[in-house]
PDB file of C-alpha atoms and ligand atoms in Angstrom:
ATOM      1  CA  MET A   1     -15.287  13.306   8.556  1.00  0.00           C
ATOM      2  CA  VAL A   2     -15.438  10.193   5.841  1.00  0.00           C
ATOM      3  CA  ILE A   3     -16.253  11.631   1.955  1.00  0.00           C
ATOM      4  CA  LEU A   4     -18.591   9.260   0.504  1.00  0.00           C
ATOM      5  CA  LYS A   5     -17.862   8.702  -3.425  1.00  0.00           C
ATOM      6  CA  GLN A   6     -20.729   8.678  -6.674  1.00  0.00           C
ATOM      7  CA  PRO A   7     -20.798   6.044  -8.437  1.00  0.00           C
ATOM      8  CA  ASP A   8     -18.892   9.219 -11.401  1.00  0.00           C
ATOM      9  CA  GLU A   9     -16.164   9.543  -8.548  1.00  0.00           C
ATOM     10  CA  ILE A  10     -15.402   5.895  -8.256  1.00  0.00           C
ATOM     11  CA  GLU A  11     -15.194   5.551 -11.943  1.00  0.00           C
ATOM     12  CA  LYS A  12     -12.454   8.560 -11.832  1.00  0.00           C
ATOM     13  CA  ALA A  13     -10.647   6.905  -8.920  1.00  0.00           C
ATOM     14  CA  ARG A  14     -11.069   3.588 -10.336  1.00  0.00           C
ATOM     15  CA  ALA A  15      -8.666   4.886 -13.575  1.00  0.00           C
ATOM     16  CA  SER A  16      -6.600   6.835 -11.691  1.00  0.00           C
ATOM     17  CA  ASN A  17      -5.854   2.612  -9.815  1.00  0.00           C
ATOM     18  CA  ARG A  18      -5.397   1.265 -12.946  1.00  0.00           C
ATOM     19  CA  ILE A  19      -2.239   3.362 -13.722  1.00  0.00           C
ATOM     20  CA  VAL A  20      -0.761   2.499 -10.605  1.00  0.00           C
ATOM     21  CA  ALA A  21      -1.804  -1.227 -11.458  1.00  0.00           C
ATOM     22  CA  GLU A  22      -0.036  -1.266 -14.484  1.00  0.00           C
ATOM     23  CA  VAL A  23       2.882   0.583 -13.169  1.00  0.00           C
ATOM     24  CA  LEU A  24       3.320  -1.776 -10.872  1.00  0.00           C
ATOM     25  CA  SER A  25       3.142  -4.335 -12.693  1.00  0.00           C
ATOM     26  CA  VAL A  26       5.748  -3.155 -14.985  1.00  0.00           C
ATOM     27  CA  LEU A  27       7.945  -3.032 -11.745  1.00  0.00           C
ATOM     28  CA  ARG A  28       7.329  -6.769 -11.455  1.00  0.00           C
ATOM     29  CA  GLU A  29       8.946  -7.507 -14.452  1.00  0.00           C
ATOM     30  CA  LYS A  30      11.464  -5.177 -13.396  1.00  0.00           C
ATOM     31  CA  VAL A  31      12.478  -5.734 -10.034  1.00  0.00           C
ATOM     32  CA  LYS A  32      15.641  -8.069 -10.256  1.00  0.00           C
ATOM     33  CA  PRO A  33      19.354  -8.265  -9.475  1.00  0.00           C
ATOM     34  CA  GLY A  34      21.641  -5.512 -10.194  1.00  0.00           C
ATOM     35  CA  VAL A  35      19.101  -3.335 -11.117  1.00  0.00           C
ATOM     36  CA  THR A  36      18.495   0.490  -8.552  1.00  0.00           C
ATOM     37  CA  THR A  37      15.772   1.236  -7.140  1.00  0.00           C
ATOM     38  CA  LEU A  38      16.367   4.810  -8.498  1.00  0.00           C
ATOM     39  CA  GLU A  39      15.852   2.893 -12.230  1.00  0.00           C
ATOM     40  CA  LEU A  40      12.418   1.330 -10.326  1.00  0.00           C
ATOM     41  CA  ASP A  41      11.480   4.916  -9.780  1.00  0.00           C
ATOM     42  CA  GLN A  42      12.266   6.199 -12.940  1.00  0.00           C
ATOM     43  CA  ILE A  43      10.470   3.740 -14.651  1.00  0.00           C
ATOM     44  CA  ALA A  44       7.272   4.360 -12.838  1.00  0.00           C
ATOM     45  CA  GLU A  45       6.945   8.277 -13.425  1.00  0.00           C
ATOM     46  CA  THR A  46       8.184   7.349 -17.025  1.00  0.00           C
ATOM     47  CA  ILE A  47       4.428   5.289 -17.358  1.00  0.00           C
ATOM     48  CA  VAL A  48       2.554   7.934 -15.414  1.00  0.00           C
ATOM     49  CA  GLU A  49       3.494  10.360 -17.267  1.00  0.00           C
ATOM     50  CA  LYS A  50       2.727   8.892 -20.718  1.00  0.00           C
ATOM     51  CA  ARG A  51      -0.708   8.520 -19.636  1.00  0.00           C
ATOM     52  CA  GLY A  52      -1.262  12.264 -18.638  1.00  0.00           C
ATOM     53  CA  ALA A  53      -1.457  11.773 -15.100  1.00  0.00           C
ATOM     54  CA  ARG A  54       1.065  12.963 -11.893  1.00  0.00           C
ATOM     55  CA  PRO A  55       2.810  11.076  -9.695  1.00  0.00           C
ATOM     56  CA  ALA A  56       0.509  11.937  -6.057  1.00  0.00           C
ATOM     57  CA  PHE A  57       3.320  11.402  -3.665  1.00  0.00           C
ATOM     58  CA  LYS A  58       6.750  13.069  -5.074  1.00  0.00           C
ATOM     59  CA  GLY A  59       5.953  17.233  -3.626  1.00  0.00           C
ATOM     60  CA  TYR A  60       3.941  15.358  -0.491  1.00  0.00           C
ATOM     61  CA  ARG A  61       5.458  17.007   2.433  1.00  0.00           C
ATOM     62  CA  GLY A  62       8.809  17.137   0.290  1.00  0.00           C
ATOM     63  CA  TYR A  63       8.727  13.000  -0.156  1.00  0.00           C
ATOM     64  CA  PRO A  64      11.350  13.495  -3.067  1.00  0.00           C
ATOM     65  CA  TYR A  65      10.247  10.350  -5.419  1.00  0.00           C
ATOM     66  CA  ALA A  66       8.088   9.333  -7.389  1.00  0.00           C
ATOM     67  CA  LEU A  67       8.446   4.864  -5.861  1.00  0.00           C
ATOM     68  CA  CYS A  68       8.302   4.597  -2.250  1.00  0.00           C
ATOM     69  CA  ALA A  69      11.064   1.094  -2.149  1.00  0.00           C
ATOM     70  CA  SER A  70      11.204  -0.585   0.749  1.00  0.00           C
ATOM     71  CA  VAL A  71      13.622  -3.414   0.928  1.00  0.00           C
ATOM     72  CA  ASN A  72      13.925  -5.737   3.493  1.00  0.00           C
ATOM     73  CA  GLU A  73      13.740  -4.679   7.132  1.00  0.00           C
ATOM     74  CA  GLU A  74      12.636  -1.635   5.174  1.00  0.00           C
ATOM     75  CA  VAL A  75       8.616  -1.443   6.479  1.00  0.00           C
ATOM     76  CA  VAL A  76       7.251   1.508   4.397  1.00  0.00           C
ATOM     77  CA  HIS A  77       8.157   4.610   2.775  1.00  0.00           C
ATOM     78  CA  GLY A  78      11.505   3.950   1.336  1.00  0.00           C
ATOM     79  CA  MET A  79      13.936   6.076  -1.081  1.00  0.00           C
ATOM     80  CA  PRO A  80      14.909   5.241  -4.006  1.00  0.00           C
ATOM     81  CA  SER A  81      18.502   5.659  -4.570  1.00  0.00           C
ATOM     82  CA  LYS A  82      21.889   3.630  -6.204  1.00  0.00           C
ATOM     83  CA  ARG A  83      21.259   1.351  -4.045  1.00  0.00           C
ATOM     84  CA  VAL A  84      21.615  -2.176  -6.114  1.00  0.00           C
ATOM     85  CA  LEU A  85      19.298  -5.221  -5.257  1.00  0.00           C
ATOM     86  CA  VAL A  86      20.947  -7.925  -4.561  1.00  0.00           C
ATOM     87  CA  GLU A  87      19.149 -12.127  -5.062  1.00  0.00           C
ATOM     88  CA  GLY A  88      17.204 -12.869  -1.335  1.00  0.00           C
ATOM     89  CA  ASP A  89      16.228  -8.817  -1.234  1.00  0.00           C
ATOM     90  CA  ILE A  90      13.174  -8.304  -0.758  1.00  0.00           C
ATOM     91  CA  ILE A  91      11.104  -5.007  -1.670  1.00  0.00           C
ATOM     92  CA  GLY A  92       7.802  -3.465  -1.346  1.00  0.00           C
ATOM     93  CA  LEU A  93       6.870  -0.917  -4.153  1.00  0.00           C
ATOM     94  CA  ASP A  94       4.508   1.925  -2.562  1.00  0.00           C
ATOM     95  CA  PHE A  95       2.737   4.172  -5.377  1.00  0.00           C
ATOM     96  CA  GLY A  96       0.023   6.752  -5.812  1.00  0.00           C
ATOM     97  CA  VAL A  97      -1.624   8.494  -8.670  1.00  0.00           C
ATOM     98  CA  TYR A  98      -3.201  11.515  -8.687  1.00  0.00           C
ATOM     99  CA  HIS A  99      -5.769  11.907 -11.899  1.00  0.00           C
ATOM    100  CA  GLN A 100      -8.781  14.313 -13.006  1.00  0.00           C
ATOM    101  CA  GLY A 101      -9.350  15.284  -9.261  1.00  0.00           C
ATOM    102  CA  PHE A 102      -8.632  11.810  -7.758  1.00  0.00           C
ATOM    103  CA  TYR A 103      -5.546   9.375  -5.755  1.00  0.00           C
ATOM    104  CA  GLY A 104      -5.320   5.895  -6.562  1.00  0.00           C
ATOM    105  CA  ASP A 105      -3.499   4.505  -3.607  1.00  0.00           C
ATOM    106  CA  SER A 106      -1.692   0.784  -3.878  1.00  0.00           C
ATOM    107  CA  ALA A 107       1.754  -1.125  -2.363  1.00  0.00           C
ATOM    108  CA  ILE A 108       3.388  -5.579  -3.085  1.00  0.00           C
ATOM    109  CA  THR A 109       6.092  -6.475  -1.387  1.00  0.00           C
ATOM    110  CA  LEU A 110       8.357  -8.469  -4.388  1.00  0.00           C
ATOM    111  CA  PRO A 111      11.242 -11.151  -3.659  1.00  0.00           C
ATOM    112  CA  VAL A 112      14.276  -9.975  -5.971  1.00  0.00           C
ATOM    113  CA  GLY A 113      15.078 -13.514  -7.914  1.00  0.00           C
ATOM    114  CA  ARG A 114      15.663 -16.823  -4.571  1.00  0.00           C
ATOM    115  CA  VAL A 115      14.063 -15.889  -1.122  1.00  0.00           C
ATOM    116  CA  SER A 116      14.536 -17.925   2.022  1.00  0.00           C
ATOM    117  CA  GLY A 117      11.502 -20.001   2.585  1.00  0.00           C
ATOM    118  CA  LYS A 118      10.723 -17.277   5.637  1.00  0.00           C
ATOM    119  CA  ALA A 119      10.948 -14.097   3.543  1.00  0.00           C
ATOM    120  CA  ALA A 120       8.551 -16.239   1.409  1.00  0.00           C
ATOM    121  CA  ARG A 121       5.958 -16.512   3.736  1.00  0.00           C
ATOM    122  CA  LEU A 122       5.735 -13.733   5.316  1.00  0.00           C
ATOM    123  CA  MET A 123       5.164 -11.816   1.989  1.00  0.00           C
ATOM    124  CA  GLU A 124       2.316 -14.074   1.557  1.00  0.00           C
ATOM    125  CA  ILE A 125       1.212 -14.066   4.984  1.00  0.00           C
ATOM    126  CA  THR A 126       0.752 -10.036   4.195  1.00  0.00           C
ATOM    127  CA  GLU A 127      -0.929 -10.670   1.425  1.00  0.00           C
ATOM    128  CA  ARG A 128      -3.570 -12.608   2.293  1.00  0.00           C
ATOM    129  CA  SER A 129      -3.704 -10.693   5.216  1.00  0.00           C
ATOM    130  CA  LEU A 130      -4.817  -7.797   3.218  1.00  0.00           C
ATOM    131  CA  GLN A 131      -7.153 -10.016   1.263  1.00  0.00           C
ATOM    132  CA  ALA A 132      -8.984 -11.536   4.125  1.00  0.00           C
ATOM    133  CA  ALA A 133      -9.967  -7.772   4.732  1.00  0.00           C
ATOM    134  CA  ILE A 134     -10.918  -6.538   2.089  1.00  0.00           C
ATOM    135  CA  LEU A 135     -13.952  -9.410   2.460  1.00  0.00           C
ATOM    136  CA  HIS A 136     -15.323  -7.474   5.680  1.00  0.00           C
ATOM    137  CA  ALA A 137     -14.780  -4.216   3.071  1.00  0.00           C
ATOM    138  CA  CYS A 138     -18.970  -4.221   2.364  1.00  0.00           C
ATOM    139  CA  PRO A 139     -21.829  -2.056   3.542  1.00  0.00           C
ATOM    140  CA  GLY A 140     -23.455  -2.200   7.094  1.00  0.00           C
ATOM    141  CA  ASN A 141     -20.057  -4.322   8.861  1.00  0.00           C
ATOM    142  CA  ARG A 142     -17.822  -2.177  10.858  1.00  0.00           C
ATOM    143  CA  LEU A 143     -13.600  -0.833  10.422  1.00  0.00           C
ATOM    144  CA  GLY A 144     -12.988  -3.094  13.676  1.00  0.00           C
ATOM    145  CA  ASP A 145     -13.574  -6.078  11.239  1.00  0.00           C
ATOM    146  CA  ILE A 146     -11.210  -4.485   8.694  1.00  0.00           C
ATOM    147  CA  SER A 147      -8.254  -4.114  11.498  1.00  0.00           C
ATOM    148  CA  ALA A 148      -9.181  -7.711  13.078  1.00  0.00           C
ATOM    149  CA  ALA A 149      -8.988  -9.173   9.832  1.00  0.00           C
ATOM    150  CA  VAL A 150      -5.583  -8.654   9.511  1.00  0.00           C
ATOM    151  CA  GLN A 151      -4.113  -8.390  12.859  1.00  0.00           C
ATOM    152  CA  GLN A 152      -6.305 -12.055  13.257  1.00  0.00           C
ATOM    153  CA  THR A 153      -4.573 -13.557   9.809  1.00  0.00           C
ATOM    154  CA  VAL A 154      -1.313 -11.971  10.544  1.00  0.00           C
ATOM    155  CA  GLU A 155      -0.945 -12.915  14.448  1.00  0.00           C
ATOM    156  CA  ALA A 156      -1.681 -16.512  13.595  1.00  0.00           C
ATOM    157  CA  ALA A 157       1.028 -16.839  11.410  1.00  0.00           C
ATOM    158  CA  GLY A 158       3.609 -15.610  14.847  1.00  0.00           C
ATOM    159  CA  TYR A 159       4.013 -11.963  12.840  1.00  0.00           C
ATOM    160  CA  SER A 160       2.938  -8.713  13.980  1.00  0.00           C
ATOM    161  CA  VAL A 161       0.984  -5.777  12.086  1.00  0.00           C
ATOM    162  CA  VAL A 162       2.614  -2.120  12.607  1.00  0.00           C
ATOM    163  CA  ARG A 163       1.217   0.372  15.389  1.00  0.00           C
ATOM    164  CA  ASP A 164       2.762   3.732  13.806  1.00  0.00           C
ATOM    165  CA  PHE A 165       1.060   3.896  10.670  1.00  0.00           C
ATOM    166  CA  VAL A 166      -2.158   3.121   9.214  1.00  0.00           C
ATOM    167  CA  GLY A 167      -4.588   2.762   6.472  1.00  0.00           C
ATOM    168  CA  HIS A 168      -6.397   5.682   5.332  1.00  0.00           C
ATOM    169  CA  GLY A 169      -9.414   6.686   2.781  1.00  0.00           C
ATOM    170  CA  ILE A 170      -8.876   8.764  -0.432  1.00  0.00           C
ATOM    171  CA  GLY A 171     -10.836  10.197  -2.964  1.00  0.00           C
ATOM    172  CA  ARG A 172     -10.091  13.570  -3.402  1.00  0.00           C
ATOM    173  CA  ASP A 173      -7.225  13.866  -1.549  1.00  0.00           C
ATOM    174  CA  MET A 174      -4.894  11.102  -0.855  1.00  0.00           C
ATOM    175  CA  HIS A 175      -5.192  10.554   2.680  1.00  0.00           C
ATOM    176  CA  GLU A 176      -8.907  11.507   4.101  1.00  0.00           C
ATOM    177  CA  ASP A 177     -10.982   9.754   7.479  1.00  0.00           C
ATOM    178  CA  PRO A 178     -11.056   7.042   8.593  1.00  0.00           C
ATOM    179  CA  GLN A 179      -7.626   6.305   9.515  1.00  0.00           C
ATOM    180  CA  ILE A 180      -7.438   2.308   9.209  1.00  0.00           C
ATOM    181  CA  PRO A 181      -5.576   0.796  11.712  1.00  0.00           C
ATOM    182  CA  ASN A 182      -4.397  -3.009  10.617  1.00  0.00           C
ATOM    183  CA  PHE A 183      -5.330  -3.893  15.092  1.00  0.00           C
ATOM    184  CA  GLY A 184      -8.436  -3.343  16.565  1.00  0.00           C
ATOM    185  CA  LYS A 185     -11.653  -5.405  17.458  1.00  0.00           C
ATOM    186  CA  LYS A 186     -14.498  -7.066  15.412  1.00  0.00           C
ATOM    187  CA  GLY A 187     -17.409  -4.976  16.311  1.00  0.00           C
ATOM    188  CA  ARG A 188     -16.578  -1.783  16.155  1.00  0.00           C
ATOM    189  CA  GLY A 189     -15.080   1.361  15.169  1.00  0.00           C
ATOM    190  CA  ILE A 190     -17.478   3.284  12.197  1.00  0.00           C
ATOM    191  CA  GLU A 191     -20.377   2.095  10.320  1.00  0.00           C
ATOM    192  CA  LEU A 192     -18.993   1.017   6.262  1.00  0.00           C
ATOM    193  CA  LYS A 193     -21.343   2.838   4.050  1.00  0.00           C
ATOM    194  CA  ALA A 194     -21.903   2.464   0.097  1.00  0.00           C
ATOM    195  CA  GLY A 195     -19.548   5.378  -1.581  1.00  0.00           C
ATOM    196  CA  MET A 196     -16.540   4.637   0.912  1.00  0.00           C
ATOM    197  CA  ILE A 197     -12.657   4.467  -0.138  1.00  0.00           C
ATOM    198  CA  LEU A 198     -10.246   2.502   1.743  1.00  0.00           C
ATOM    199  CA  ALA A 199      -6.687   2.108   1.481  1.00  0.00           C
ATOM    200  CA  ILE A 200      -5.690  -0.663   2.829  1.00  0.00           C
ATOM    201  CA  GLU A 201      -2.663  -1.650   3.774  1.00  0.00           C
ATOM    202  CA  PRO A 202      -1.064  -3.499   6.082  1.00  0.00           C
ATOM    203  CA  MET A 203       2.804  -3.177   7.242  1.00  0.00           C
ATOM    204  CA  VAL A 204       3.882  -7.094   9.168  1.00  0.00           C
ATOM    205  CA  ASN A 205       6.956  -7.652  10.424  1.00  0.00           C
ATOM    206  CA  GLU A 206       8.569 -10.454  10.714  1.00  0.00           C
ATOM    207  CA  GLY A 207       9.845 -10.237  14.413  1.00  0.00           C
ATOM    208  CA  SER A 208       8.206  -7.100  17.197  1.00  0.00           C
ATOM    209  CA  TYR A 209       5.941  -4.611  15.355  1.00  0.00           C
ATOM    210  CA  SER A 210       7.852  -1.565  16.882  1.00  0.00           C
ATOM    211  CA  VAL A 211       9.695   0.267  13.893  1.00  0.00           C
ATOM    212  CA  ASN A 212      12.198   3.649  14.241  1.00  0.00           C
ATOM    213  CA  VAL A 213      12.224   6.284  11.627  1.00  0.00           C
ATOM    214  CA  LEU A 214      15.848   6.569   9.782  1.00  0.00           C
ATOM    215  CA  SER A 215      17.738  10.541  10.350  1.00  0.00           C
ATOM    216  CA  ASP A 216      16.460  10.741   6.324  1.00  0.00           C
ATOM    217  CA  GLY A 217      13.090  11.613   7.756  1.00  0.00           C
ATOM    218  CA  TRP A 218      11.625   9.359   5.649  1.00  0.00           C
ATOM    219  CA  THR A 219      12.256   5.201   6.303  1.00  0.00           C
ATOM    220  CA  VAL A 220      10.775   3.684   8.485  1.00  0.00           C
ATOM    221  CA  VAL A 221      12.967  -0.229   9.298  1.00  0.00           C
ATOM    222  CA  THR A 222      11.653  -2.837  11.881  1.00  0.00           C
ATOM    223  CA  GLN A 223      13.611  -1.856  15.632  1.00  0.00           C
ATOM    224  CA  ASP A 224      14.723  -5.615  15.612  1.00  0.00           C
ATOM    225  CA  GLY A 225      16.260  -5.612  12.314  1.00  0.00           C
ATOM    226  CA  SER A 226      13.676  -8.353  11.243  1.00  0.00           C
ATOM    227  CA  LEU A 227      12.351  -8.533   7.764  1.00  0.00           C
ATOM    228  CA  SER A 228       8.557  -5.868   6.331  1.00  0.00           C
ATOM    229  CA  ALA A 229       6.270  -6.354   4.373  1.00  0.00           C
ATOM    230  CA  HIS A 230       3.255  -4.147   2.734  1.00  0.00           C
ATOM    231  CA  PHE A 231       0.815  -4.807   0.821  1.00  0.00           C
ATOM    232  CA  GLU A 232      -2.253  -1.780  -0.787  1.00  0.00           C
ATOM    233  CA  HIS A 233      -5.407  -2.134  -2.344  1.00  0.00           C
ATOM    234  CA  SER A 234      -7.511   0.838  -2.702  1.00  0.00           C
ATOM    235  CA  VAL A 235     -11.230  -1.028  -2.166  1.00  0.00           C
ATOM    236  CA  ALA A 236     -14.718   1.038  -3.612  1.00  0.00           C
ATOM    237  CA  ILE A 237     -17.492  -0.303  -0.705  1.00  0.00           C
ATOM    238  CA  THR A 238     -20.217  -0.729  -2.649  1.00  0.00           C
ATOM    239  CA  GLU A 239     -24.092  -2.574  -1.908  1.00  0.00           C
ATOM    240  CA  ASN A 240     -22.702  -5.625  -4.090  1.00  0.00           C
ATOM    241  CA  GLY A 241     -19.849  -5.188  -1.813  1.00  0.00           C
ATOM    242  CA  PRO A 242     -15.826  -5.061  -1.848  1.00  0.00           C
ATOM    243  CA  ASP A 243     -14.330  -3.189  -5.262  1.00  0.00           C
ATOM    244  CA  ILE A 244     -10.653  -3.290  -5.600  1.00  0.00           C
ATOM    245  CA  LEU A 245     -10.429  -0.211  -7.786  1.00  0.00           C
ATOM    246  CA  SER A 246      -6.684  -0.738  -7.562  1.00  0.00           C
ATOM    247  CA  ARG A 247      -6.378  -4.286  -9.875  1.00  0.00           C
ATOM    248  CA  LEU A 248      -5.454  -4.685 -13.051  1.00  0.00           C
ATOM    249  CA  ASN A 249      -7.661  -6.327 -14.581  1.00  0.00           C
TER     250      ASN A 249
HETATM  251  N1  MF3 B 301       1.442   5.014   0.225  1.00  0.00           N
HETATM  252  C1  MF3 B 301       1.921   5.772   1.520  1.00  0.00           C
HETATM  253  C2  MF3 B 301      -0.292   6.070   1.876  1.00  0.00           C
HETATM  254  O1  MF3 B 301      -0.406   5.106   1.606  1.00  0.00           O
HETATM  255  C3  MF3 B 301       1.954   7.232   0.940  1.00  0.00           C
HETATM  256  C4  MF3 B 301       3.614   7.316   1.359  1.00  0.00           C
HETATM  257  S1  MF3 B 301       3.725   9.090   1.574  1.00  0.00           S
HETATM  258  C5  MF3 B 301       5.294   9.957   0.581  1.00  0.00           C
HETATM  259  O2  MF3 B 301       0.087   6.986   2.841  1.00  0.00           O
HETATM  260  F1  MF3 B 301       5.551  10.560   1.192  1.00  0.00           F
HETATM  261  F2  MF3 B 301       5.791   8.891  -0.197  1.00  0.00           F
HETATM  262  F3  MF3 B 301       3.981  10.211  -0.248  1.00  0.00           F
HETATM  263 CO1   CO B 302      -1.525   4.563   1.457  1.00  0.00          CO
END
């Protein structure tokens, strides 16, 4: 069941997402060779506490950290550790906040120092696929319009979209209906309505879309070892079109 939000509820979700955006913008400055992913996790948690909010992922199904930090062939749900980032890595940072009854959720993938042209292109296309999808988040469109926009952008560039993990509705729960696959057909699926909040999150592999979960029970990696990138925004559908709640401004 898809839960529609009133304008005052969308404002609360915006406040949560604003904290997420602030954290990601701070982390953007901190990501460089020599930093550990655990240091990034601690920075994120400190900011959220200062804002009187709660990191949404910590404790979720037993997940032990505030941040998901996924390096290179890690797709999503990488666990912060003493791993030191090195020049040429790419790192996906996924962060969520719970505040005043509403969840916010957003992710970015960043270069560590100078990266290869192919790593840079993968990140650029993945972010572009998210932007293309967001343009379809309007009342009267179909969920499949969003999915198809991601898939077309990604596959036209020669990459693949991960099948095993999907975007989601978000609000008073972190994961609400509908599920939002990053592949699908235009014109199919439920009708989009004003008041929906969607966490749209393309996960894009350089090679095949097949993934494995490591023995830590969390870290998702590409099966072929190729690079992967992930971007996510929480987007409210309004009569005036998409409203990106997890944008900094
Ligand atoms: N950001 C993820 C999502 O969109 C949630 C991370 S799983 C967690 O579903 F365990 F880390 F919370
Ligand atoms: Co999400």
